Amino acid sequence: MALNFNQEQYEKAKSVRLIDYLKAQGHQFEQQGKRYRHKEHDSMLINENNKWFWNSRNLYGNNAISYLKLVEGMTLPEAVNALVNNSVSGKSYTRTKKKKVKKPFVMPLANDNYRRAFAYLNKARGIDPEIISELMHQKKIYESSKYHNCAFVGFNEQGEPKHVAMWGTYTPTGKKPFKGEVESSDKTCGFQMEGTSDTVYVYEGPIDAISHATLYKMNSMDWRLDYRLALCCTWDGALERFLKSHKIQKIAFCLDDDKGGNTASDEYMKKYSDLGYEVYRNKPSMDDYNEELLNTIEQQSDDIELEL
């Protein structure tokens, strides 16, 4: 039988602080500035304004109601009643937590050739073919056999693959491209492009990293000189791990020029400046560096046509 609620109960439920509710349910968090990070699920963050993000699951919301609906699978009436009364159908609401067994990390099988992934990165994304070839040779990019996705691989310090970010090579008109990651990936092992300097450029996604490298090459700059690191989200866990094994003095944050990217960049600029690093904010001229790359290619094409 569906539970009912009135407007007053709904507003009261909306005002409940998600962090307080989850702590009361036994969840543990670590406070990081104005955010709280879940100790077990480190890609889940809750802000002081009650907004929450679960990056690895691509889930987010503005209040506790949205969390209970999206994560716990409750209906709207169940969520409101749980938050207002801590009860469902007059009984104490206690969700039995099933102990999750973490599945082993298994990389998707590689296709027998990488032509589709190569063509997508080069033709659709404008990436320089030499850069694609080199990263494929380093086994940092490959094409999966089942869905022909681009697979971007993150390795640990021993050279073992521990994280795979997936990006669809086919996008129906009007749809967003598929993005995801392989289950049980270690998000502290980001996608890296090796360098020799004391500088690392930090991005949200691998395509932005290789787009930025392409822009460097187009401007006759040495794209192999500096390190590039894609977090595969906005959490800096991969950067923290990277810095432990590399002698870096300068960090350039190249996250997207949107609310999430700018907020994270501001937080990390202060954090890593306090730790003694030289920090910079390198905003793309468009929303992200792949958009900047595509726009640059288009402008150069227009200039050539005008000359002809």
PDB file of C-alpha atoms in Angstrom:
ATOM      1  CA  MET A   1       0.000   0.000   0.000  1.00  0.00           C
ATOM      2  CA  ALA A   2       1.425   3.377  -1.030  1.00  0.00           C
ATOM      3  CA  LEU A   3       2.348   5.774   1.743  1.00  0.00           C
ATOM      4  CA  ASN A   4       0.953   9.303   1.679  1.00  0.00           C
ATOM      5  CA  PHE A   5       2.458  12.591   2.804  1.00  0.00           C
ATOM      6  CA  ASN A   6       1.499  16.244   2.830  1.00  0.00           C
ATOM      7  CA  GLN A   7       3.404  19.331   1.687  1.00  0.00           C
ATOM      8  CA  GLU A   8       4.631  20.108   5.192  1.00  0.00           C
ATOM      9  CA  GLN A   9       6.139  16.629   5.543  1.00  0.00           C
ATOM     10  CA  TYR A  10       7.707  16.912   2.098  1.00  0.00           C
ATOM     11  CA  GLU A  11       9.386  20.230   2.933  1.00  0.00           C
ATOM     12  CA  LYS A  12      10.597  18.805   6.245  1.00  0.00           C
ATOM     13  CA  ALA A  13      12.090  15.791   4.458  1.00  0.00           C
ATOM     14  CA  LYS A  14      13.831  18.082   1.942  1.00  0.00           C
ATOM     15  CA  SER A  15      15.468  19.995   4.792  1.00  0.00           C
ATOM     16  CA  VAL A  16      17.026  16.897   6.391  1.00  0.00           C
ATOM     17  CA  ARG A  17      20.839  16.967   6.081  1.00  0.00           C
ATOM     18  CA  LEU A  18      21.890  13.883   4.155  1.00  0.00           C
ATOM     19  CA  ILE A  19      25.197  13.651   6.000  1.00  0.00           C
ATOM     20  CA  ASP A  20      23.381  13.505   9.360  1.00  0.00           C
ATOM     21  CA  TYR A  21      20.899  10.910   8.116  1.00  0.00           C
ATOM     22  CA  LEU A  22      23.596   8.608   6.708  1.00  0.00           C
ATOM     23  CA  LYS A  23      25.789   8.905   9.785  1.00  0.00           C
ATOM     24  CA  ALA A  24      22.787   7.859  11.886  1.00  0.00           C
ATOM     25  CA  GLN A  25      22.466   4.824   9.611  1.00  0.00           C
ATOM     26  CA  GLY A  26      26.061   3.812  10.349  1.00  0.00           C
ATOM     27  CA  HIS A  27      27.861   5.252   7.321  1.00  0.00           C
ATOM     28  CA  GLN A  28      31.289   6.740   7.967  1.00  0.00           C
ATOM     29  CA  PHE A  29      32.677   9.861   6.307  1.00  0.00           C
ATOM     30  CA  GLU A  30      35.885  11.872   6.233  1.00  0.00           C
ATOM     31  CA  GLN A  31      35.513  15.643   6.185  1.00  0.00           C
ATOM     32  CA  GLN A  32      37.593  17.365   3.504  1.00  0.00           C
ATOM     33  CA  GLY A  33      37.064  21.115   3.665  1.00  0.00           C
ATOM     34  CA  LYS A  34      33.417  21.767   2.861  1.00  0.00           C
ATOM     35  CA  ARG A  35      32.859  18.216   1.636  1.00  0.00           C
ATOM     36  CA  TYR A  36      32.376  14.817   3.211  1.00  0.00           C
ATOM     37  CA  ARG A  37      33.826  11.738   1.480  1.00  0.00           C
ATOM     38  CA  HIS A  38      32.400   8.282   2.148  1.00  0.00           C
ATOM     39  CA  LYS A  39      35.111   6.087   3.667  1.00  0.00           C
ATOM     40  CA  GLU A  40      33.959   2.899   1.934  1.00  0.00           C
ATOM     41  CA  HIS A  41      32.835   4.435  -1.374  1.00  0.00           C
ATOM     42  CA  ASP A  42      35.454   7.111  -1.947  1.00  0.00           C
ATOM     43  CA  SER A  43      33.870   8.509  -5.107  1.00  0.00           C
ATOM     44  CA  MET A  44      30.783   9.538  -3.115  1.00  0.00           C
ATOM     45  CA  LEU A  45      30.821  13.130  -1.849  1.00  0.00           C
ATOM     46  CA  ILE A  46      28.339  15.247   0.097  1.00  0.00           C
ATOM     47  CA  ASN A  47      28.627  19.023   0.185  1.00  0.00           C
ATOM     48  CA  GLU A  48      27.569  21.208   3.088  1.00  0.00           C
ATOM     49  CA  ASN A  49      24.716  22.577   0.950  1.00  0.00           C
ATOM     50  CA  ASN A  50      23.250  19.030   0.888  1.00  0.00           C
ATOM     51  CA  LYS A  51      24.235  18.294  -2.706  1.00  0.00           C
ATOM     52  CA  TRP A  52      25.707  14.848  -3.217  1.00  0.00           C
ATOM     53  CA  PHE A  53      27.637  13.104  -6.000  1.00  0.00           C
ATOM     54  CA  TRP A  54      28.508   9.452  -6.523  1.00  0.00           C
ATOM     55  CA  ASN A  55      30.990   9.838  -9.371  1.00  0.00           C
ATOM     56  CA  SER A  56      31.684   6.179 -10.120  1.00  0.00           C
ATOM     57  CA  ARG A  57      27.948   5.491 -10.519  1.00  0.00           C
ATOM     58  CA  ASN A  58      27.182   8.794 -12.268  1.00  0.00           C
ATOM     59  CA  LEU A  59      24.525   9.576  -9.653  1.00  0.00           C
ATOM     60  CA  TYR A  60      23.887  12.947  -8.028  1.00  0.00           C
ATOM     61  CA  GLY A  61      21.167  14.985  -6.339  1.00  0.00           C
ATOM     62  CA  ASN A  62      20.296  18.041  -4.274  1.00  0.00           C
ATOM     63  CA  ASN A  63      18.893  16.511  -1.086  1.00  0.00           C
ATOM     64  CA  ALA A  64      18.382  13.384   0.983  1.00  0.00           C
ATOM     65  CA  ILE A  65      15.170  12.507  -0.867  1.00  0.00           C
ATOM     66  CA  SER A  66      17.000  12.129  -4.171  1.00  0.00           C
ATOM     67  CA  TYR A  67      19.640   9.942  -2.476  1.00  0.00           C
ATOM     68  CA  LEU A  68      17.068   7.541  -1.024  1.00  0.00           C
ATOM     69  CA  LYS A  69      15.293   7.285  -4.375  1.00  0.00           C
ATOM     70  CA  LEU A  70      18.353   6.840  -6.587  1.00  0.00           C
ATOM     71  CA  VAL A  71      20.650   4.854  -4.295  1.00  0.00           C
ATOM     72  CA  GLU A  72      18.308   3.040  -1.896  1.00  0.00           C
ATOM     73  CA  GLY A  73      15.581   2.443  -4.481  1.00  0.00           C
ATOM     74  CA  MET A  74      12.774   3.957  -2.405  1.00  0.00           C
ATOM     75  CA  THR A  75       9.647   5.504  -3.815  1.00  0.00           C
ATOM     76  CA  LEU A  76       9.021   9.179  -3.081  1.00  0.00           C
ATOM     77  CA  PRO A  77       6.513   8.439  -0.267  1.00  0.00           C
ATOM     78  CA  GLU A  78       8.891   5.912   1.307  1.00  0.00           C
ATOM     79  CA  ALA A  79      11.741   8.408   1.197  1.00  0.00           C
ATOM     80  CA  VAL A  80       9.674  11.210   2.747  1.00  0.00           C
ATOM     81  CA  ASN A  81       8.383   8.960   5.534  1.00  0.00           C
ATOM     82  CA  ALA A  82      11.834   7.538   6.230  1.00  0.00           C
ATOM     83  CA  LEU A  83      13.286  11.021   6.629  1.00  0.00           C
ATOM     84  CA  VAL A  84      10.409  12.526   8.607  1.00  0.00           C
ATOM     85  CA  ASN A  85       9.388   9.598  10.776  1.00  0.00           C
ATOM     86  CA  ASN A  86      12.222   7.120  10.338  1.00  0.00           C
ATOM     87  CA  SER A  87       9.455   4.616   9.705  1.00  0.00           C
ATOM     88  CA  VAL A  88       7.655   2.794   6.930  1.00  0.00           C
ATOM     89  CA  SER A  89       4.091   1.576   7.449  1.00  0.00           C
ATOM     90  CA  GLY A  90       4.419   2.376  11.147  1.00  0.00           C
ATOM     91  CA  LYS A  91       7.423   0.113  11.599  1.00  0.00           C
ATOM     92  CA  SER A  92      10.948   1.200  12.356  1.00  0.00           C
ATOM     93  CA  TYR A  93      12.784   1.590   9.076  1.00  0.00           C
ATOM     94  CA  THR A  94      16.004  -0.376   9.103  1.00  0.00           C
ATOM     95  CA  ARG A  95      17.472  -1.470   5.832  1.00  0.00           C
ATOM     96  CA  THR A  96      19.294  -4.764   6.075  1.00  0.00           C
ATOM     97  CA  LYS A  97      22.685  -4.124   4.607  1.00  0.00           C
ATOM     98  CA  LYS A  98      23.848  -6.932   2.401  1.00  0.00           C
ATOM     99  CA  LYS A  99      27.535  -7.472   2.659  1.00  0.00           C
ATOM    100  CA  LYS A 100      28.929  -6.699  -0.751  1.00  0.00           C
ATOM    101  CA  VAL A 101      31.651  -8.905  -2.091  1.00  0.00           C
ATOM    102  CA  LYS A 102      33.898  -6.816  -4.285  1.00  0.00           C
ATOM    103  CA  LYS A 103      34.293  -8.445  -7.656  1.00  0.00           C
ATOM    104  CA  PRO A 104      37.805  -8.828  -9.034  1.00  0.00           C
ATOM    105  CA  PHE A 105      38.962  -6.219 -11.521  1.00  0.00           C
ATOM    106  CA  VAL A 106      38.858  -7.730 -15.010  1.00  0.00           C
ATOM    107  CA  MET A 107      39.847  -5.784 -18.118  1.00  0.00           C
ATOM    108  CA  PRO A 108      37.487  -6.080 -21.098  1.00  0.00           C
ATOM    109  CA  LEU A 109      38.848  -8.265 -23.866  1.00  0.00           C
ATOM    110  CA  ALA A 110      40.656  -6.338 -26.573  1.00  0.00           C
ATOM    111  CA  ASN A 111      39.459  -6.392 -30.165  1.00  0.00           C
ATOM    112  CA  ASP A 112      41.761  -7.997 -32.727  1.00  0.00           C
ATOM    113  CA  ASN A 113      42.366  -4.538 -34.194  1.00  0.00           C
ATOM    114  CA  TYR A 114      41.879  -0.979 -32.927  1.00  0.00           C
ATOM    115  CA  ARG A 115      40.753   0.644 -36.179  1.00  0.00           C
ATOM    116  CA  ARG A 116      37.386   1.823 -34.902  1.00  0.00           C
ATOM    117  CA  ALA A 117      38.790   3.350 -31.728  1.00  0.00           C
ATOM    118  CA  PHE A 118      41.611   4.977 -33.702  1.00  0.00           C
ATOM    119  CA  ALA A 119      39.192   6.445 -36.249  1.00  0.00           C
ATOM    120  CA  TYR A 120      36.902   7.764 -33.516  1.00  0.00           C
ATOM    121  CA  LEU A 121      39.697   9.514 -31.649  1.00  0.00           C
ATOM    122  CA  ASN A 122      41.248  10.907 -34.818  1.00  0.00           C
ATOM    123  CA  LYS A 123      38.203  11.798 -36.930  1.00  0.00           C
ATOM    124  CA  ALA A 124      35.515  12.543 -34.336  1.00  0.00           C
ATOM    125  CA  ARG A 125      37.729  13.927 -31.591  1.00  0.00           C
ATOM    126  CA  GLY A 126      40.510  15.519 -33.626  1.00  0.00           C
ATOM    127  CA  ILE A 127      43.364  13.765 -31.782  1.00  0.00           C
ATOM    128  CA  ASP A 128      46.739  13.657 -33.498  1.00  0.00           C
ATOM    129  CA  PRO A 129      47.373  10.176 -35.012  1.00  0.00           C
ATOM    130  CA  GLU A 130      50.967  10.006 -33.725  1.00  0.00           C
ATOM    131  CA  ILE A 131      49.763  10.556 -30.144  1.00  0.00           C
ATOM    132  CA  ILE A 132      47.039   7.918 -30.514  1.00  0.00           C
ATOM    133  CA  SER A 133      49.518   5.397 -31.971  1.00  0.00           C
ATOM    134  CA  GLU A 134      52.052   5.976 -29.226  1.00  0.00           C
ATOM    135  CA  LEU A 135      49.493   5.562 -26.433  1.00  0.00           C
ATOM    136  CA  MET A 136      48.112   2.413 -28.062  1.00  0.00           C
ATOM    137  CA  HIS A 137      51.673   1.065 -28.324  1.00  0.00           C
ATOM    138  CA  GLN A 138      52.080   1.768 -24.589  1.00  0.00           C
ATOM    139  CA  LYS A 139      48.833  -0.217 -24.019  1.00  0.00           C
ATOM    140  CA  LYS A 140      47.218   2.829 -22.434  1.00  0.00           C
ATOM    141  CA  ILE A 141      44.469   2.922 -25.066  1.00  0.00           C
ATOM    142  CA  TYR A 142      42.809  -0.022 -26.797  1.00  0.00           C
ATOM    143  CA  GLU A 143      39.489  -1.045 -28.338  1.00  0.00           C
ATOM    144  CA  SER A 144      37.221  -3.493 -26.512  1.00  0.00           C
ATOM    145  CA  SER A 145      35.940  -6.439 -28.502  1.00  0.00           C
ATOM    146  CA  LYS A 146      32.337  -6.524 -27.253  1.00  0.00           C
ATOM    147  CA  TYR A 147      31.133  -2.972 -27.825  1.00  0.00           C
ATOM    148  CA  HIS A 148      34.162  -1.462 -29.609  1.00  0.00           C
ATOM    149  CA  ASN A 149      34.555   1.136 -26.874  1.00  0.00           C
ATOM    150  CA  CYS A 150      37.718   3.164 -26.385  1.00  0.00           C
ATOM    151  CA  ALA A 151      39.376   1.812 -23.249  1.00  0.00           C
ATOM    152  CA  PHE A 152      41.713   4.166 -21.374  1.00  0.00           C
ATOM    153  CA  VAL A 153      43.912   2.259 -18.923  1.00  0.00           C
ATOM    154  CA  GLY A 154      45.377   3.429 -15.618  1.00  0.00           C
ATOM    155  CA  PHE A 155      48.344   1.545 -14.144  1.00  0.00           C
ATOM    156  CA  ASN A 156      49.810   1.258 -10.659  1.00  0.00           C
ATOM    157  CA  GLU A 157      53.469   1.858  -9.806  1.00  0.00           C
ATOM    158  CA  GLN A 158      54.354  -1.723 -10.763  1.00  0.00           C
ATOM    159  CA  GLY A 159      52.923  -1.276 -14.268  1.00  0.00           C
ATOM    160  CA  GLU A 160      49.838  -3.367 -13.558  1.00  0.00           C
ATOM    161  CA  PRO A 161      46.498  -2.191 -15.061  1.00  0.00           C
ATOM    162  CA  LYS A 162      44.124  -1.233 -12.263  1.00  0.00           C
ATOM    163  CA  HIS A 163      41.593   1.142 -13.826  1.00  0.00           C
ATOM    164  CA  VAL A 164      39.794   1.294 -17.177  1.00  0.00           C
ATOM    165  CA  ALA A 165      37.631   4.216 -18.285  1.00  0.00           C
ATOM    166  CA  MET A 166      35.345   3.385 -21.215  1.00  0.00           C
ATOM    167  CA  TRP A 167      34.138   5.769 -23.916  1.00  0.00           C
ATOM    168  CA  GLY A 168      31.682   4.791 -26.650  1.00  0.00           C
ATOM    169  CA  THR A 169      32.821   5.143 -30.255  1.00  0.00           C
ATOM    170  CA  TYR A 170      29.283   5.363 -31.638  1.00  0.00           C
ATOM    171  CA  THR A 171      26.793   7.974 -30.487  1.00  0.00           C
ATOM    172  CA  PRO A 172      23.273   8.138 -31.963  1.00  0.00           C
ATOM    173  CA  THR A 173      22.197  11.619 -33.058  1.00  0.00           C
ATOM    174  CA  GLY A 174      20.992  13.696 -30.131  1.00  0.00           C
ATOM    175  CA  LYS A 175      22.386  11.297 -27.541  1.00  0.00           C
ATOM    176  CA  LYS A 176      25.306  11.710 -25.171  1.00  0.00           C
ATOM    177  CA  PRO A 177      28.291   9.410 -25.697  1.00  0.00           C
ATOM    178  CA  PHE A 178      28.544   6.374 -23.452  1.00  0.00           C
ATOM    179  CA  LYS A 179      30.966   6.867 -20.584  1.00  0.00           C
ATOM    180  CA  GLY A 180      31.715   4.450 -17.782  1.00  0.00           C
ATOM    181  CA  GLU A 181      34.401   2.476 -16.011  1.00  0.00           C
ATOM    182  CA  VAL A 182      35.148  -1.188 -15.471  1.00  0.00           C
ATOM    183  CA  GLU A 183      33.772  -2.560 -12.212  1.00  0.00           C
ATOM    184  CA  SER A 184      36.225  -2.631  -9.290  1.00  0.00           C
ATOM    185  CA  SER A 185      38.545  -0.154 -11.022  1.00  0.00           C
ATOM    186  CA  ASP A 186      40.908   1.632  -8.649  1.00  0.00           C
ATOM    187  CA  LYS A 187      40.228   5.337  -9.162  1.00  0.00           C
ATOM    188  CA  THR A 188      43.547   6.265  -7.573  1.00  0.00           C
ATOM    189  CA  CYS A 189      45.236   4.877 -10.692  1.00  0.00           C
ATOM    190  CA  GLY A 190      44.483   7.604 -13.198  1.00  0.00           C
ATOM    191  CA  PHE A 191      45.213   7.713 -16.925  1.00  0.00           C
ATOM    192  CA  GLN A 192      48.775   8.989 -17.306  1.00  0.00           C
ATOM    193  CA  MET A 193      50.852  10.429 -20.120  1.00  0.00           C
ATOM    194  CA  GLU A 194      54.491  10.262 -19.105  1.00  0.00           C
ATOM    195  CA  GLY A 195      56.799  13.280 -19.012  1.00  0.00           C
ATOM    196  CA  THR A 196      60.281  14.294 -17.921  1.00  0.00           C
ATOM    197  CA  SER A 197      59.707  17.739 -16.351  1.00  0.00           C
ATOM    198  CA  ASP A 198      58.624  18.730 -12.833  1.00  0.00           C
ATOM    199  CA  THR A 199      55.134  19.737 -14.057  1.00  0.00           C
ATOM    200  CA  VAL A 200      51.898  17.766 -14.220  1.00  0.00           C
ATOM    201  CA  TYR A 201      48.746  18.861 -16.024  1.00  0.00           C
ATOM    202  CA  VAL A 202      45.557  17.502 -14.445  1.00  0.00           C
ATOM    203  CA  TYR A 203      42.282  16.836 -16.314  1.00  0.00           C
ATOM    204  CA  GLU A 204      38.907  15.276 -15.654  1.00  0.00           C
ATOM    205  CA  GLY A 205      38.962  12.833 -18.583  1.00  0.00           C
ATOM    206  CA  PRO A 206      41.560  11.057 -20.776  1.00  0.00           C
ATOM    207  CA  ILE A 207      40.225  12.626 -23.981  1.00  0.00           C
ATOM    208  CA  ASP A 208      40.901  16.085 -22.536  1.00  0.00           C
ATOM    209  CA  ALA A 209      44.470  15.054 -21.695  1.00  0.00           C
ATOM    210  CA  ILE A 210      45.257  13.815 -25.211  1.00  0.00           C
ATOM    211  CA  SER A 211      43.395  16.785 -26.738  1.00  0.00           C
ATOM    212  CA  HIS A 212      45.631  19.165 -24.774  1.00  0.00           C
ATOM    213  CA  ALA A 213      48.698  17.244 -25.960  1.00  0.00           C
ATOM    214  CA  THR A 214      47.434  17.578 -29.542  1.00  0.00           C
ATOM    215  CA  LEU A 215      47.043  21.347 -29.119  1.00  0.00           C
ATOM    216  CA  TYR A 216      50.644  21.485 -27.899  1.00  0.00           C
ATOM    217  CA  LYS A 217      51.850  19.601 -30.961  1.00  0.00           C
ATOM    218  CA  MET A 218      49.809  21.824 -33.292  1.00  0.00           C
ATOM    219  CA  ASN A 219      51.633  24.813 -31.770  1.00  0.00           C
ATOM    220  CA  SER A 220      55.059  23.154 -32.301  1.00  0.00           C
ATOM    221  CA  MET A 221      55.482  22.536 -28.572  1.00  0.00           C
ATOM    222  CA  ASP A 222      56.942  19.372 -27.043  1.00  0.00           C
ATOM    223  CA  TRP A 223      53.876  17.411 -25.917  1.00  0.00           C
ATOM    224  CA  ARG A 224      56.098  14.729 -24.331  1.00  0.00           C
ATOM    225  CA  LEU A 225      57.837  17.122 -21.923  1.00  0.00           C
ATOM    226  CA  ASP A 226      55.248  17.415 -19.140  1.00  0.00           C
ATOM    227  CA  TYR A 227      53.225  14.785 -17.331  1.00  0.00           C
ATOM    228  CA  ARG A 228      49.484  14.602 -17.968  1.00  0.00           C
ATOM    229  CA  LEU A 229      47.068  12.940 -15.565  1.00  0.00           C
ATOM    230  CA  ALA A 230      43.340  12.314 -16.037  1.00  0.00           C
ATOM    231  CA  LEU A 231      41.443  11.803 -12.772  1.00  0.00           C
ATOM    232  CA  CYS A 232      38.480  10.167 -14.572  1.00  0.00           C
ATOM    233  CA  CYS A 233      36.263  12.291 -12.294  1.00  0.00           C
ATOM    234  CA  THR A 234      36.805  15.443 -10.217  1.00  0.00           C
ATOM    235  CA  TRP A 235      38.122  13.598  -7.136  1.00  0.00           C
ATOM    236  CA  ASP A 236      41.875  14.094  -6.645  1.00  0.00           C
ATOM    237  CA  GLY A 237      42.677  10.605  -5.350  1.00  0.00           C
ATOM    238  CA  ALA A 238      44.690   9.810  -8.486  1.00  0.00           C
ATOM    239  CA  LEU A 239      46.684  13.036  -8.091  1.00  0.00           C
ATOM    240  CA  GLU A 240      47.501  12.295  -4.453  1.00  0.00           C
ATOM    241  CA  ARG A 241      48.833   8.885  -5.457  1.00  0.00           C
ATOM    242  CA  PHE A 242      50.723  10.235  -8.477  1.00  0.00           C
ATOM    243  CA  LEU A 243      52.568  12.841  -6.405  1.00  0.00           C
ATOM    244  CA  LYS A 244      53.890  10.188  -4.008  1.00  0.00           C
ATOM    245  CA  SER A 245      55.932   8.550  -6.772  1.00  0.00           C
ATOM    246  CA  HIS A 246      56.912  11.557  -8.935  1.00  0.00           C
ATOM    247  CA  LYS A 247      59.145  14.570  -8.262  1.00  0.00           C
ATOM    248  CA  ILE A 248      56.700  17.322  -9.129  1.00  0.00           C
ATOM    249  CA  GLN A 249      56.888  21.015  -8.256  1.00  0.00           C
ATOM    250  CA  LYS A 250      54.167  22.516 -10.476  1.00  0.00           C
ATOM    251  CA  ILE A 251      50.551  21.441 -10.871  1.00  0.00           C
ATOM    252  CA  ALA A 252      48.322  22.922 -13.582  1.00  0.00           C
ATOM    253  CA  PHE A 253      44.619  22.173 -13.077  1.00  0.00           C
ATOM    254  CA  CYS A 254      42.964  21.806 -16.487  1.00  0.00           C
ATOM    255  CA  LEU A 255      39.528  20.666 -15.302  1.00  0.00           C
ATOM    256  CA  ASP A 256      36.439  21.626 -17.305  1.00  0.00           C
ATOM    257  CA  ASP A 257      35.275  25.228 -17.308  1.00  0.00           C
ATOM    258  CA  ASP A 258      31.959  24.495 -15.609  1.00  0.00           C
ATOM    259  CA  LYS A 259      30.628  24.633 -12.079  1.00  0.00           C
ATOM    260  CA  GLY A 260      31.993  21.244 -11.038  1.00  0.00           C
ATOM    261  CA  GLY A 261      35.401  21.767 -12.624  1.00  0.00           C
ATOM    262  CA  ASN A 262      35.830  25.288 -11.297  1.00  0.00           C
ATOM    263  CA  THR A 263      34.693  24.404  -7.775  1.00  0.00           C
ATOM    264  CA  ALA A 264      37.062  21.431  -7.618  1.00  0.00           C
ATOM    265  CA  SER A 265      39.923  23.484  -9.075  1.00  0.00           C
ATOM    266  CA  ASP A 266      39.478  26.235  -6.481  1.00  0.00           C
ATOM    267  CA  GLU A 267      39.539  23.644  -3.695  1.00  0.00           C
ATOM    268  CA  TYR A 268      42.620  21.871  -5.052  1.00  0.00           C
ATOM    269  CA  MET A 269      44.496  25.091  -5.806  1.00  0.00           C
ATOM    270  CA  LYS A 270      44.361  25.956  -2.104  1.00  0.00           C
ATOM    271  CA  LYS A 271      45.013  22.393  -0.938  1.00  0.00           C
ATOM    272  CA  TYR A 272      48.134  21.823  -3.016  1.00  0.00           C
ATOM    273  CA  SER A 273      49.432  25.367  -2.596  1.00  0.00           C
ATOM    274  CA  ASP A 274      49.311  24.792   1.165  1.00  0.00           C
ATOM    275  CA  LEU A 275      51.332  21.612   0.581  1.00  0.00           C
ATOM    276  CA  GLY A 276      54.079  23.637  -1.102  1.00  0.00           C
ATOM    277  CA  TYR A 277      53.367  23.101  -4.811  1.00  0.00           C
ATOM    278  CA  GLU A 278      53.234  25.852  -7.435  1.00  0.00           C
ATOM    279  CA  VAL A 279      49.656  25.695  -8.688  1.00  0.00           C
ATOM    280  CA  TYR A 280      47.928  27.109 -11.745  1.00  0.00           C
ATOM    281  CA  ARG A 281      44.441  27.082 -13.220  1.00  0.00           C
ATOM    282  CA  ASN A 282      44.560  26.397 -16.965  1.00  0.00           C
ATOM    283  CA  LYS A 283      41.006  26.907 -18.199  1.00  0.00           C
ATOM    284  CA  PRO A 284      40.168  25.692 -21.686  1.00  0.00           C
ATOM    285  CA  SER A 285      38.809  28.369 -24.017  1.00  0.00           C
ATOM    286  CA  MET A 286      35.669  26.241 -24.444  1.00  0.00           C
ATOM    287  CA  ASP A 287      33.943  23.965 -21.896  1.00  0.00           C
ATOM    288  CA  ASP A 288      36.773  21.430 -22.075  1.00  0.00           C
ATOM    289  CA  TYR A 289      39.981  20.835 -23.998  1.00  0.00           C
ATOM    290  CA  ASN A 290      38.455  18.560 -26.601  1.00  0.00           C
ATOM    291  CA  GLU A 291      35.927  21.257 -27.501  1.00  0.00           C
ATOM    292  CA  GLU A 292      38.816  23.731 -27.703  1.00  0.00           C
ATOM    293  CA  LEU A 293      40.729  21.359 -29.985  1.00  0.00           C
ATOM    294  CA  LEU A 294      37.773  20.814 -32.322  1.00  0.00           C
ATOM    295  CA  ASN A 295      37.093  24.546 -32.435  1.00  0.00           C
ATOM    296  CA  THR A 296      40.763  25.229 -33.253  1.00  0.00           C
ATOM    297  CA  ILE A 297      40.731  22.671 -36.081  1.00  0.00           C
ATOM    298  CA  GLU A 298      37.544  24.205 -37.477  1.00  0.00           C
ATOM    299  CA  GLN A 299      39.022  27.707 -37.387  1.00  0.00           C
ATOM    300  CA  GLN A 300      42.189  26.553 -39.134  1.00  0.00           C
ATOM    301  CA  SER A 301      40.088  24.869 -41.813  1.00  0.00           C
ATOM    302  CA  ASP A 302      38.111  28.088 -42.356  1.00  0.00           C
ATOM    303  CA  ASP A 303      41.370  30.063 -42.636  1.00  0.00           C
ATOM    304  CA  ILE A 304      42.682  27.670 -45.317  1.00  0.00           C
ATOM    305  CA  GLU A 305      39.457  28.012 -47.309  1.00  0.00           C
ATOM    306  CA  LEU A 306      39.739  31.801 -47.172  1.00  0.00           C
ATOM    307  CA  GLU A 307      43.304  31.645 -48.470  1.00  0.00           C
ATOM    308  CA  LEU A 308      42.212  29.444 -51.364  1.00  0.00           C
TER     309      LEU A 308
END
